[in-house]
Amino acid sequence: MAAIPKEKPSRIDEARAQFARYKADVKARGKPFYPYAMFHDTIMSLVVVCVIIGLAAMWKWSAWGPGHDPTHKGLLGPEVDPPADPGTTSFVPRPDWYFYFLFYLLRIFKWPESVFLGTIGVPTIALILLIGLPFLDRRRERRLSARPVAMVAAVLTVLSMAVLTWKGATANEALASEVIADVPHWVQVENLPSNALPGAKLFATAGCTACHTYAGAGGSNLGAPDLTDIGTRNLGIDFQIRHLQCPSCVNPGSPMPHFASLGNERLHQLAVFLEASKGAH
Amino acid sequence: MATTYRRTPTKAELRRQRMEELVNYPLDWLEERSGLVGGVRYFLFRNVPSDVNWMQTLGSAALTAFLVQAITGVILAMYYTPSASTDPATGKPVAWESIVNITDHVTMGWLVRGMHKWGASVFIILMFLHMGRVFLFGAYKYPRELNWIVGVLILVMGMMEGFTGYLLPWDQTAYWASVVGINLNGTAPFLGPWLAQFLRGGQEIGGETLTRFYSLHMLVIPAAIIGLITLHLYLVIRLGVTSPPWSKEAAGMEPEEEEPVTARPGLTRPVPRTAGGTAMQAEPGGRD
Ligand code: HEM
């Protein structure tokens, strides 16, 4: 079959010609996969298996501490943390390290209206760009020096992922033991009545400060509002309790976890504390 | 594989010949009925570009890490109990206890669990490095676009595998990371709340969530990954791997850029620049 001669070959024709050249070149002067490439693959795979065994061994030998406490922390963390407890008092939401960048992205978009951007928006756009890459960059050119845009984009992507991961790793989680030390300070600046004290202690220990800031303490996450002067909004004890039991039932779409497991008495204490928080003076 | 002899074969030669036939018999049997031997032979002895680079071992390294996860995962599944209910004897959740049991009491359990735990990170790192290599080489371009997309899907599945596996020890970190993660899904428009509800298996994160995550982690996602890896490798073998873009003898390079063709005796150039379309018709699907 004779091809109809064209003035200038189209992009796809050129790409096809190049691939046919590639096939011919590989056939004429390539080398067989076995043993050449396979030899390198095997060595690399052995290295991978050794690294994995090495990490497992390091984890074991440094974590198995005195008295064989499974929660003792070694170089690479403990064997296991204490059992899950929904009515917990120390809430440290930490994903595995390869989600740190997402985790930190959430802290950048702190305003409630924009949380959606951090949680779903930016990752979705990034994923679409990644999948679409072969269709965005359709040139045949593969040499690095002739692909400046791709190279700059790559460096920026790697840098921002590294920075986000690093910031996520070092982000200060508000630990219950540290936050509870702030309670007397809260009583002072907020002029809290004594019946708000049990609620204040609960607030410091139940993990609320992992997402909410209060009188300068805690860290903001997931777009949770500052609660320093939540009482000035006079939402009412009933509302507070219902919200804590099921945040998304009263504020649709709320990402705040349910705290129904704290029990009615403690929820009431929390509500009293929240309503008494009229702002720092 | 009968050998022909110019003279009458000696006894020893005949015995040797019979031995060879005996050894080859199962392979010939298999080949005649499946063509698998030919397939493996094609896989092993197909040519790859002569200038492949160490960076091109990252894909098979990721495959090795995945196999480590699969093997250690199967062993863990023999001892792990995905139950959030409390053991009346100790007051601790059953899943958490089974993890402690695997690590402290099962023979070599610490090694199997340690390899699975750390292998997960190694797998993710290798996938990212491999993707970086493919990007650097521009190997996502025609005709390998589809394989890039398959790769991105594997990457996403791999991270979902990490997310679902993280909950299984049922400890504090695991539990609260999943609370936050599931609530994040819940913020997505339309499908979000539904997805969060599905993952939780109810209003609160509890036993239902754990069994759901377990089934996703050990059945659904691995099956998807295995399917995708198979497709990925099929495409790699069919299309071949790319030469490093900086290589002086990169396969498929523009004729103008090369040294004179005469410098490489035996090199055939069946495809003049303007006749690309024809060449592809002569070689359907680009198979060699
Ligand atoms: C489980 C994870 C993966 C496995 C086991 C795997 C395996 C492989 C293997 C064995 C190769 C042969 C060449 C080489 O090793 O570099 C390859 C090539 C390739 N991979 Fe992957 N891969 C994985 C993930 C990915 C990801 C995340 C991407 C990108 C998004 C990707 C895109 C590609 C492409 C485009 C090629 C062709 C490269 C070329 O022609 O030079 N793969 N893969």
Coordinates of C-alpha atoms and ligand atoms in Angstrom, one line a residue:
Chain A
M1 CA 0.0 0.0 0.0
A2 CA 1.5 3.3 -1.0
A3 CA 1.1 6.2 1.3
I4 CA -0.3 9.4 -0.2
P5 CA 2.6 11.9 0.0
K6 CA 2.0 14.8 2.3
E7 CA 3.5 18.2 2.3
K8 CA 4.5 18.1 6.0
P9 CA 3.9 15.0 8.1
S10 CA 1.4 15.5 10.9
R11 CA 2.4 15.3 14.5
I12 CA 0.9 11.8 14.9
D13 CA 2.6 10.6 11.8
E14 CA 5.9 11.8 13.1
A15 CA 5.3 10.1 16.4
R16 CA 4.5 6.9 14.6
A17 CA 7.6 7.1 12.5
Q18 CA 9.7 7.7 15.5
F19 CA 8.2 4.7 17.3
A20 CA 8.8 2.5 14.3
R21 CA 12.4 3.7 14.3
Y22 CA 12.6 2.8 17.9
K23 CA 11.3 -0.7 17.3
A24 CA 13.8 -1.2 14.5
D25 CA 16.7 0.2 16.5
V26 CA 15.9 -2.1 19.5
K27 CA 15.7 -5.1 17.2
A28 CA 18.9 -4.3 15.5
R29 CA 21.1 -3.2 18.3
G30 CA 19.3 -3.7 21.6
K31 CA 20.3 -6.4 24.1
P32 CA 18.2 -9.2 25.4
F33 CA 16.4 -8.5 28.7
Y34 CA 17.8 -11.8 30.1
P35 CA 20.5 -11.7 31.4
Y36 CA 21.5 -8.0 31.0
A37 CA 18.5 -5.9 32.3
M38 CA 17.3 -8.7 34.5
F39 CA 20.6 -8.7 36.3
H40 CA 20.3 -5.1 37.3
D41 CA 16.6 -5.6 38.2
T42 CA 17.5 -8.6 40.5
I43 CA 20.2 -6.6 42.3
M44 CA 17.9 -3.7 42.9
S45 CA 15.1 -6.0 44.1
L46 CA 17.5 -7.6 46.6
V47 CA 18.5 -4.2 47.9
V48 CA 14.8 -3.4 48.4
V49 CA 14.1 -6.6 50.3
C50 CA 17.2 -6.0 52.5
V51 CA 16.2 -2.4 53.2
I52 CA 12.7 -3.6 54.3
I53 CA 14.1 -6.3 56.5
G54 CA 16.6 -3.7 57.9
L55 CA 13.8 -1.3 58.8
A56 CA 11.8 -4.1 60.5
A57 CA 14.8 -5.1 62.5
M58 CA 15.6 -1.6 63.5
W59 CA 12.0 -1.0 64.6
K60 CA 12.0 -4.2 66.7
W61 CA 15.4 -3.8 68.4
S62 CA 14.9 -0.2 69.4
A63 CA 11.3 -0.4 70.4
W64 CA 11.2 -3.5 72.5
G65 CA 12.0 -1.7 75.7
P66 CA 12.3 -2.7 79.3
G67 CA 9.4 -4.7 80.7
H68 CA 8.3 -5.4 77.1
D69 CA 5.8 -2.5 76.9
P70 CA 4.3 -2.6 73.5
T71 CA 3.8 1.2 73.5
H72 CA 7.4 2.0 74.2
K73 CA 8.8 4.3 71.5
G74 CA 11.9 3.3 69.7
L75 CA 13.8 4.9 66.8
L76 CA 11.0 4.1 64.4
G77 CA 8.1 4.4 66.8
P78 CA 6.3 2.0 69.1
E79 CA 5.2 -1.5 68.4
V80 CA 1.6 -0.2 68.7
D81 CA -0.1 2.8 70.4
P82 CA -2.6 2.4 73.2
P83 CA -5.9 0.8 72.1
A84 CA -8.4 3.0 70.2
D85 CA -10.7 4.8 72.6
P86 CA -13.5 6.9 71.1
G87 CA -14.1 8.8 74.4
T88 CA -10.4 9.6 74.4
T89 CA -8.5 12.2 76.3
S90 CA -5.5 12.6 74.1
F91 CA -6.4 13.0 70.5
V92 CA -3.4 13.1 68.1
P93 CA -4.7 12.8 64.6
R94 CA -1.6 11.8 62.6
P95 CA -1.9 10.0 59.3
D96 CA 1.0 8.0 57.9
W97 CA 3.8 10.1 56.6
Y98 CA 2.8 10.1 52.9
F99 CA -0.4 11.8 53.8
Y100 CA 1.4 14.6 55.7
F101 CA 1.2 16.9 52.6
L102 CA -2.6 16.6 52.6
F103 CA -2.7 17.0 56.3
Y104 CA -0.8 20.3 56.1
L105 CA -2.8 21.5 53.1
L106 CA -5.8 21.6 55.4
R107 CA -4.0 24.0 57.7
I108 CA -3.4 26.4 54.9
F109 CA -7.1 26.6 54.1
K110 CA -8.4 27.3 57.6
W111 CA -11.4 29.4 56.8
P112 CA -14.5 27.3 56.9
E113 CA -15.7 28.3 53.4
S114 CA -12.4 27.2 51.9
V115 CA -11.8 23.9 53.7
F116 CA -13.4 22.1 50.7
L117 CA -10.5 23.5 48.6
G118 CA -7.9 21.9 50.9
T119 CA -9.5 18.6 51.4
I120 CA -10.9 17.9 47.9
G121 CA -10.2 20.8 45.5
V122 CA -6.5 21.0 45.3
P123 CA -5.9 17.2 45.4
T124 CA -8.5 16.6 42.7
I125 CA -6.9 19.3 40.5
A126 CA -3.5 17.8 41.1
L127 CA -4.7 14.3 40.2
I128 CA -6.4 15.5 37.0
L129 CA -3.2 17.3 35.9
L130 CA -1.2 14.2 36.7
I131 CA -3.5 11.9 34.7
G132 CA -3.7 14.4 31.9
L133 CA 0.0 15.0 31.6
P134 CA 0.6 13.0 28.4
F135 CA -2.2 15.0 26.8
L136 CA -0.9 18.4 28.0
D137 CA 2.6 17.7 26.9
R138 CA 2.2 16.3 23.4
R139 CA 5.6 17.2 21.9
R140 CA 7.8 14.3 20.9
E141 CA 10.8 16.0 22.5
R142 CA 12.3 14.0 25.4
R143 CA 15.7 15.8 26.1
L144 CA 15.7 17.6 29.5
S145 CA 17.3 20.7 28.1
A146 CA 14.5 21.1 25.5
R147 CA 11.7 20.7 28.0
P148 CA 12.2 23.8 30.3
V149 CA 8.5 24.1 31.3
A150 CA 8.3 20.4 32.3
M151 CA 11.5 20.7 34.3
V152 CA 10.4 23.8 36.1
A153 CA 7.0 22.3 36.9
A154 CA 8.7 19.1 38.2
V155 CA 11.1 21.0 40.5
L156 CA 8.2 23.2 41.8
T157 CA 6.0 20.1 42.4
V158 CA 8.8 18.2 44.2
L159 CA 9.7 21.3 46.3
S160 CA 6.1 22.0 47.3
M161 CA 5.4 18.3 48.2
A162 CA 8.6 18.3 50.2
V163 CA 7.8 21.5 52.1
L164 CA 4.2 20.4 52.8
T165 CA 5.4 17.0 54.0
W166 CA 8.0 18.6 56.2
K167 CA 5.6 21.1 57.6
G168 CA 3.0 18.4 58.2
A169 CA 5.6 16.3 60.0
T170 CA 6.7 19.1 62.3
A171 CA 3.3 20.7 62.8
N172 CA 2.7 21.1 66.5
E173 CA -0.1 19.0 67.6
A174 CA -1.7 20.4 70.7
L175 CA -1.1 17.6 73.3
A176 CA -3.6 17.3 76.1
S177 CA -0.9 17.3 78.8
E178 CA 0.3 20.7 77.5
V179 CA -3.0 22.3 76.9
I180 CA -4.4 21.5 80.4
A181 CA -1.6 23.6 81.8
D182 CA -3.3 26.6 80.1
V183 CA -6.7 26.2 81.9
P184 CA -5.8 28.5 84.8
H185 CA -4.8 31.1 82.2
W186 CA -8.1 30.7 80.5
V187 CA -10.0 31.2 83.8
Q188 CA -8.1 34.4 84.3
V189 CA -8.4 36.0 80.8
E190 CA -12.0 34.8 80.1
N191 CA -13.2 35.4 83.6
L192 CA -14.7 31.9 83.7
P193 CA -17.2 31.1 86.5
S194 CA -16.3 28.1 88.6
N195 CA -19.1 25.9 87.1
A196 CA -17.3 26.2 83.8
L197 CA -14.1 24.7 85.1
P198 CA -14.9 21.0 84.6
G199 CA -15.8 21.8 81.0
A200 CA -12.6 23.8 80.5
K201 CA -10.5 20.8 81.6
L202 CA -12.5 18.5 79.3
F203 CA -12.1 20.9 76.5
A204 CA -8.3 20.8 77.0
T205 CA -8.1 17.0 77.2
A206 CA -10.8 15.7 74.9
G207 CA -8.9 16.7 71.7
C208 CA -10.9 19.8 70.8
T209 CA -7.7 21.8 70.6
A210 CA -6.4 19.6 67.8
C211 CA -8.8 21.6 65.5
H212 CA -9.8 24.6 67.5
T213 CA -7.8 27.5 68.9
Y214 CA -8.8 28.9 72.3
A215 CA -7.3 32.0 73.9
G216 CA -4.1 31.4 71.9
A217 CA -3.8 27.7 72.6
G218 CA -4.3 24.8 70.2
G219 CA -3.9 24.6 66.5
S220 CA -6.5 25.3 63.8
N221 CA -7.4 22.4 61.5
L222 CA -10.1 21.6 59.0
G223 CA -11.4 25.1 59.1
A224 CA -12.5 24.8 62.7
P225 CA -13.4 28.3 64.1
D226 CA -11.6 29.9 67.0
L227 CA -13.7 29.3 70.1
T228 CA -12.3 32.1 72.4
D229 CA -15.6 34.0 72.2
I230 CA -18.0 31.3 71.1
G231 CA -20.3 32.2 74.1
T232 CA -21.0 35.7 72.7
R233 CA -23.0 34.0 69.9
N234 CA -25.4 32.7 72.6
L235 CA -26.1 29.5 70.7
G236 CA -27.5 28.0 73.9
I237 CA -26.6 24.9 76.0
D238 CA -29.1 22.7 74.0
F239 CA -27.6 23.6 70.7
Q240 CA -24.0 23.0 72.0
I241 CA -24.9 19.6 73.2
R242 CA -26.7 18.6 70.0
H243 CA -23.8 19.9 68.0
L244 CA -21.3 17.9 70.0
Q245 CA -23.3 14.8 69.7
C246 CA -23.6 15.0 66.0
P247 CA -22.0 18.1 64.4
S248 CA -23.1 17.3 60.9
C249 CA -26.7 16.9 62.0
V250 CA -26.9 20.6 63.0
N251 CA -24.3 22.1 60.7
P252 CA -24.6 20.0 57.5
G253 CA -21.3 19.0 56.0
S254 CA -19.3 19.6 59.2
P255 CA -16.2 17.5 59.3
M256 CA -16.0 17.7 63.1
P257 CA -16.1 14.2 64.7
H258 CA -19.1 13.1 66.9
F259 CA -18.5 13.3 70.6
A260 CA -21.7 11.6 71.8
S261 CA -19.5 8.9 73.4
L262 CA -18.4 11.4 76.0
G263 CA -21.8 11.0 77.7
N264 CA -24.5 13.5 78.6
E265 CA -22.9 14.8 81.8
R266 CA -19.6 15.6 80.2
L267 CA -21.3 17.1 77.2
H268 CA -23.3 19.4 79.5
Q269 CA -20.1 20.5 81.2
L270 CA -18.5 21.3 77.8
A271 CA -21.6 23.2 76.8
V272 CA -21.5 25.3 80.0
F273 CA -17.9 26.1 79.4
L274 CA -18.5 27.1 75.7
E275 CA -21.4 29.3 76.6
A276 CA -19.3 31.0 79.4
S277 CA -16.5 31.8 76.9
K278 CA -17.2 35.4 76.2
G279 CA -13.8 36.3 74.8
A280 CA -10.4 37.1 76.3
H281 CA -9.9 40.4 78.1
Chain B
M1 CA 15.2 -31.5 20.4
A2 CA 16.6 -34.6 18.6
T3 CA 20.2 -34.3 17.5
T4 CA 21.2 -35.6 14.1
Y5 CA 24.4 -37.7 13.9
R6 CA 26.4 -38.2 10.8
R7 CA 27.5 -41.6 12.0
T8 CA 25.6 -44.2 14.1
P9 CA 25.3 -42.7 17.6
T10 CA 27.0 -44.4 20.4
K11 CA 25.1 -45.9 23.3
A12 CA 26.1 -42.9 25.5
E13 CA 24.9 -40.5 23.0
L14 CA 21.6 -42.2 22.6
R15 CA 21.1 -42.3 26.4
R16 CA 21.8 -38.6 26.5
Q17 CA 19.4 -37.9 23.8
R18 CA 16.6 -39.8 25.6
M19 CA 17.4 -37.9 28.8
E20 CA 17.0 -34.6 27.0
E21 CA 13.7 -35.6 25.5
L22 CA 12.5 -36.7 29.0
V23 CA 13.5 -33.3 30.5
N24 CA 11.9 -31.3 27.7
Y25 CA 8.8 -33.4 27.6
P26 CA 6.8 -31.4 30.3
L27 CA 7.8 -28.1 28.7
D28 CA 6.9 -29.3 25.2
W29 CA 3.6 -30.6 26.6
L30 CA 2.9 -27.2 28.2
E31 CA 3.9 -25.3 25.1
E32 CA 1.8 -27.3 22.8
R33 CA -1.3 -26.8 24.9
S34 CA -0.8 -23.2 26.1
G35 CA 2.0 -21.4 24.3
L36 CA 3.2 -20.3 27.7
V37 CA 6.7 -21.4 27.3
G38 CA 7.0 -19.3 24.1
G39 CA 5.5 -16.4 26.0
V40 CA 8.1 -16.6 28.8
R41 CA 10.9 -17.1 26.3
Y42 CA 9.7 -14.0 24.5
F43 CA 9.6 -12.1 27.8
L44 CA 13.1 -13.1 28.7
F45 CA 14.9 -12.9 25.4
R46 CA 13.1 -9.8 23.9
N47 CA 15.5 -7.0 23.2
V48 CA 15.6 -3.9 25.3
P49 CA 17.5 -0.7 24.3
S50 CA 21.2 -1.3 24.8
D51 CA 21.5 1.9 26.9
V52 CA 18.9 1.1 29.7
N53 CA 19.9 2.8 32.9
W54 CA 19.9 1.9 36.6
M55 CA 16.9 4.2 37.1
Q56 CA 14.9 1.8 35.0
T57 CA 15.1 -0.8 37.7
L58 CA 12.8 1.2 39.9
G59 CA 9.7 -0.3 38.3
S60 CA 10.7 -3.8 39.0
A61 CA 11.8 -2.7 42.5
A62 CA 8.3 -1.4 43.1
L63 CA 7.0 -4.8 41.9
T64 CA 9.2 -6.5 44.4
A65 CA 8.0 -4.3 47.2
F66 CA 4.4 -5.1 46.2
L67 CA 5.1 -8.8 46.3
V68 CA 6.7 -8.5 49.8
Q69 CA 3.4 -6.7 50.9
A70 CA 1.3 -9.5 49.3
I71 CA 3.2 -12.3 51.0
T72 CA 3.6 -10.8 54.4
G73 CA -0.1 -9.6 54.2
V74 CA -1.3 -13.1 53.6
I75 CA 0.6 -14.3 56.7
L76 CA -0.7 -11.5 58.8
A77 CA -4.3 -12.3 57.8
M78 CA -3.8 -15.8 59.3
Y79 CA -3.4 -14.3 62.7
Y80 CA -5.2 -11.0 62.7
T81 CA -8.8 -10.6 64.0
P82 CA -10.6 -7.6 62.6
S83 CA -12.9 -7.1 65.6
A84 CA -13.3 -3.9 67.6
S85 CA -15.2 -5.6 70.4
T86 CA -13.7 -5.7 73.8
D87 CA -12.0 -8.9 75.1
P88 CA -13.8 -9.5 78.4
A89 CA -10.7 -11.1 79.9
T90 CA -8.4 -8.1 79.4
G91 CA -10.7 -5.2 78.6
K92 CA -8.7 -4.5 75.4
P93 CA -10.1 -4.5 71.8
V94 CA -9.6 -7.8 70.1
A95 CA -8.0 -6.4 66.9
W96 CA -5.4 -4.5 69.0
E97 CA -4.7 -7.7 71.0
S98 CA -4.2 -9.8 67.9
I99 CA -1.7 -7.2 66.6
V100 CA 0.3 -7.3 69.9
N101 CA 0.1 -11.1 69.8
I102 CA 1.5 -11.3 66.3
T103 CA 4.4 -8.9 67.2
D104 CA 5.2 -10.5 70.5
H105 CA 4.3 -14.1 70.4
V106 CA 3.9 -15.5 67.0
T107 CA 7.2 -17.0 65.7
M108 CA 8.9 -14.4 63.5
G109 CA 5.7 -12.4 63.8
W110 CA 7.6 -9.2 64.5
L111 CA 9.5 -9.7 61.3
V112 CA 6.4 -10.4 59.2
R113 CA 4.5 -7.4 60.6
G114 CA 7.6 -5.2 60.6
M115 CA 8.2 -6.0 56.9
H116 CA 4.6 -5.3 56.1
K117 CA 4.5 -2.0 58.1
W118 CA 7.8 -0.6 56.7
G119 CA 7.4 -2.3 53.3
A120 CA 4.3 -0.1 52.8
S121 CA 6.4 3.0 53.0
V122 CA 9.1 1.6 50.8
F123 CA 6.5 0.7 48.2
I124 CA 5.1 4.2 48.1
I125 CA 8.5 5.7 47.9
L126 CA 9.5 3.4 45.0
M127 CA 6.3 4.2 43.2
F128 CA 7.0 7.9 43.4
L129 CA 10.7 7.5 42.4
H130 CA 9.6 5.3 39.4
M131 CA 7.0 7.9 38.4
G132 CA 9.8 10.6 38.6
R133 CA 12.0 8.5 36.4
V134 CA 9.2 8.1 33.8
F135 CA 8.6 11.9 33.9
L136 CA 12.3 12.7 33.6
F137 CA 12.7 10.4 30.6
G138 CA 9.5 11.8 28.9
A139 CA 8.4 8.1 28.8
Y140 CA 4.8 9.1 29.1
K141 CA 4.6 10.3 25.5
Y142 CA 3.3 8.5 22.5
P143 CA 2.6 5.6 22.5
R144 CA 2.9 5.1 26.3
E145 CA 0.2 7.6 27.4
L146 CA -2.1 4.8 28.5
N147 CA 0.6 3.2 30.6
W148 CA 1.1 6.5 32.4
I149 CA -2.6 6.6 33.3
V150 CA -2.5 3.0 34.5
G151 CA 0.5 4.0 36.6
V152 CA -1.3 7.0 38.2
L153 CA -4.2 4.7 39.0
I154 CA -1.8 2.2 40.7
L155 CA -0.4 5.1 42.7
V156 CA -3.8 6.2 43.9
M157 CA -4.8 2.6 44.8
G158 CA -1.4 2.2 46.6
M159 CA -2.2 5.2 48.8
M160 CA -5.7 3.9 49.5
E161 CA -4.1 0.7 50.6
G162 CA -2.0 2.6 53.0
F163 CA -5.0 4.6 54.3
T164 CA -7.1 1.5 54.9
G165 CA -4.3 -0.5 56.4
Y166 CA -3.4 2.2 58.9
L167 CA -6.7 1.7 60.9
L168 CA -6.3 -2.1 61.3
P169 CA -4.1 -2.1 64.5
W170 CA -7.0 -0.3 66.1
D171 CA -4.8 1.9 68.3
Q172 CA -5.2 5.6 69.1
T173 CA -3.2 6.9 66.2
A174 CA -4.9 4.6 63.8
Y175 CA -8.3 5.4 65.1
W176 CA -8.0 9.2 65.1
A177 CA -6.2 9.4 61.8
S178 CA -9.1 7.5 60.3
V179 CA -11.7 9.7 62.0
V180 CA -10.1 12.8 60.4
G181 CA -9.5 11.0 57.1
I182 CA -13.1 9.9 56.8
N183 CA -14.5 13.2 57.9
L184 CA -12.3 14.8 55.1
N185 CA -14.0 12.6 52.6
G186 CA -17.3 13.8 54.1
T187 CA -16.6 17.4 53.1
A188 CA -16.6 16.6 49.3
P189 CA -19.7 17.9 47.5
F190 CA -22.5 15.4 46.5
L191 CA -20.8 12.1 47.0
G192 CA -18.8 13.1 50.1
P193 CA -21.2 12.5 52.9
W194 CA -22.3 9.3 51.2
L195 CA -18.7 8.1 50.9
A196 CA -18.0 8.9 54.5
Q197 CA -21.1 7.0 55.6
F198 CA -20.1 4.0 53.5
L199 CA -16.6 3.9 54.9
R200 CA -17.8 4.3 58.5
G201 CA -20.5 1.7 58.0
G202 CA -22.7 3.8 60.3
Q203 CA -22.8 7.1 62.1
E204 CA -19.8 6.5 64.2
I205 CA -16.4 4.9 63.5
G206 CA -16.5 1.4 65.1
G207 CA -16.5 -2.3 64.5
E208 CA -18.3 -1.9 61.2
T209 CA -15.7 0.5 60.0
L210 CA -12.9 -1.9 60.9
T211 CA -14.4 -4.8 59.0
R212 CA -15.1 -2.6 56.0
F213 CA -11.5 -1.3 56.0
Y214 CA -10.2 -4.8 56.4
S215 CA -12.1 -6.1 53.4
L216 CA -11.1 -3.2 51.3
H217 CA -7.5 -3.6 52.4
M218 CA -7.0 -7.3 51.9
L219 CA -9.5 -8.1 49.0
V220 CA -10.8 -5.2 47.0
I221 CA -7.8 -2.9 46.6
P222 CA -5.1 -5.6 46.2
A223 CA -7.2 -7.3 43.5
A224 CA -7.5 -4.0 41.7
I225 CA -3.7 -3.3 42.1
I226 CA -2.9 -6.8 40.8
G227 CA -5.1 -6.3 37.7
L228 CA -3.6 -2.9 37.1
I229 CA 0.0 -4.2 37.5
T230 CA -0.7 -7.0 35.0
L231 CA -2.0 -4.4 32.5
H232 CA 1.0 -2.2 33.2
L233 CA 3.5 -4.9 32.6
Y234 CA 1.7 -6.1 29.5
L235 CA 2.0 -2.6 28.0
V236 CA 5.6 -2.3 29.1
I237 CA 6.5 -5.6 27.2
R238 CA 4.4 -4.7 24.2
L239 CA 5.7 -1.1 23.8
G240 CA 9.2 -1.6 25.2
V241 CA 11.1 0.7 27.5
T242 CA 12.5 4.1 26.6
S243 CA 16.1 4.9 26.1
P244 CA 17.5 7.6 28.4
P245 CA 16.8 10.9 26.6
W246 CA 20.4 12.0 27.0
S247 CA 21.8 8.8 25.5
K248 CA 24.0 9.2 22.4
E249 CA 22.6 6.0 20.9
A250 CA 19.0 6.4 22.1
A251 CA 16.7 4.0 20.2
G252 CA 14.4 5.8 17.8
M253 CA 16.5 9.0 17.6
E254 CA 15.9 11.5 14.7
P255 CA 18.1 10.4 11.8
E256 CA 19.6 13.9 11.4
E257 CA 20.9 13.9 15.0
E258 CA 22.8 10.7 14.6
E259 CA 26.3 9.9 13.5
P260 CA 26.4 8.7 9.9
V261 CA 24.4 5.5 9.6
T262 CA 27.5 3.8 8.1
A263 CA 29.1 4.1 11.5
R264 CA 26.9 1.3 12.7
P265 CA 27.1 -1.6 10.3
G266 CA 24.1 -3.9 10.2
L267 CA 21.7 -1.2 11.1
T268 CA 18.5 -1.2 9.1
R269 CA 16.5 1.9 8.6
P270 CA 13.2 0.8 7.1
V271 CA 11.4 4.0 7.8
P272 CA 12.1 7.2 6.0
R273 CA 10.9 10.2 7.9
T274 CA 7.9 10.9 5.7
A275 CA 6.6 7.4 5.4
G276 CA 5.8 6.8 9.1
G277 CA 2.1 5.9 8.5
T278 CA 3.1 3.3 6.0
A279 CA 5.6 1.7 8.3
M280 CA 3.0 1.2 11.0
Q281 CA 0.7 -0.5 8.5
A282 CA 3.4 -2.8 7.5
E283 CA 3.9 -3.7 11.1
P284 CA 0.4 -3.9 12.6
G285 CA 0.3 -2.6 16.2
G286 CA 4.0 -2.0 16.1
R287 CA 4.7 -5.6 17.2
D288 CA 8.1 -6.9 16.3
Ligands
HEM1 C1 3.0 -0.9 41.7 C2 3.6 0.1 41.1 C3 4.3 0.0 39.7 C4 5.0 -1.1 39.2 C5 5.2 -2.5 39.8 C6 5.5 -0.7 37.9 C7 6.3 -1.5 37.1 C8 6.9 -1.1 36.0 C9 8.0 -1.8 35.3 C10 8.6 -3.1 35.7 C11 8.3 -1.0 34.2 C12 9.5 -1.3 33.2 C13 10.5 -0.2 33.2 C14 11.0 0.4 34.5 O1 11.1 -0.4 35.4 O2 11.2 1.6 34.6 C15 7.4 0.2 34.2 C16 7.4 1.2 33.2 C17 6.5 2.3 33.2 N1 5.8 2.7 34.2 FE1 5.5 1.7 35.9 N2 5.1 0.6 37.7 C18 4.4 1.0 38.8 C19 3.9 2.3 39.0 C20 3.9 3.3 38.0 C21 3.4 4.7 38.2 C22 2.9 5.2 39.5 C23 3.6 5.3 37.0 C24 3.3 6.8 36.6 C25 2.3 7.4 36.9 C26 4.1 4.4 36.0 C27 4.3 4.6 34.7 C28 5.1 3.9 33.8 C29 5.4 4.1 32.4 C30 4.8 5.3 31.6 C31 6.3 3.1 32.0 C32 7.0 3.0 30.6 C33 8.4 3.6 30.8 C34 9.3 3.5 29.6 O3 8.8 3.1 28.6 O4 10.5 3.8 29.8 N3 4.3 3.2 36.7 N4 6.6 0.1 35.3

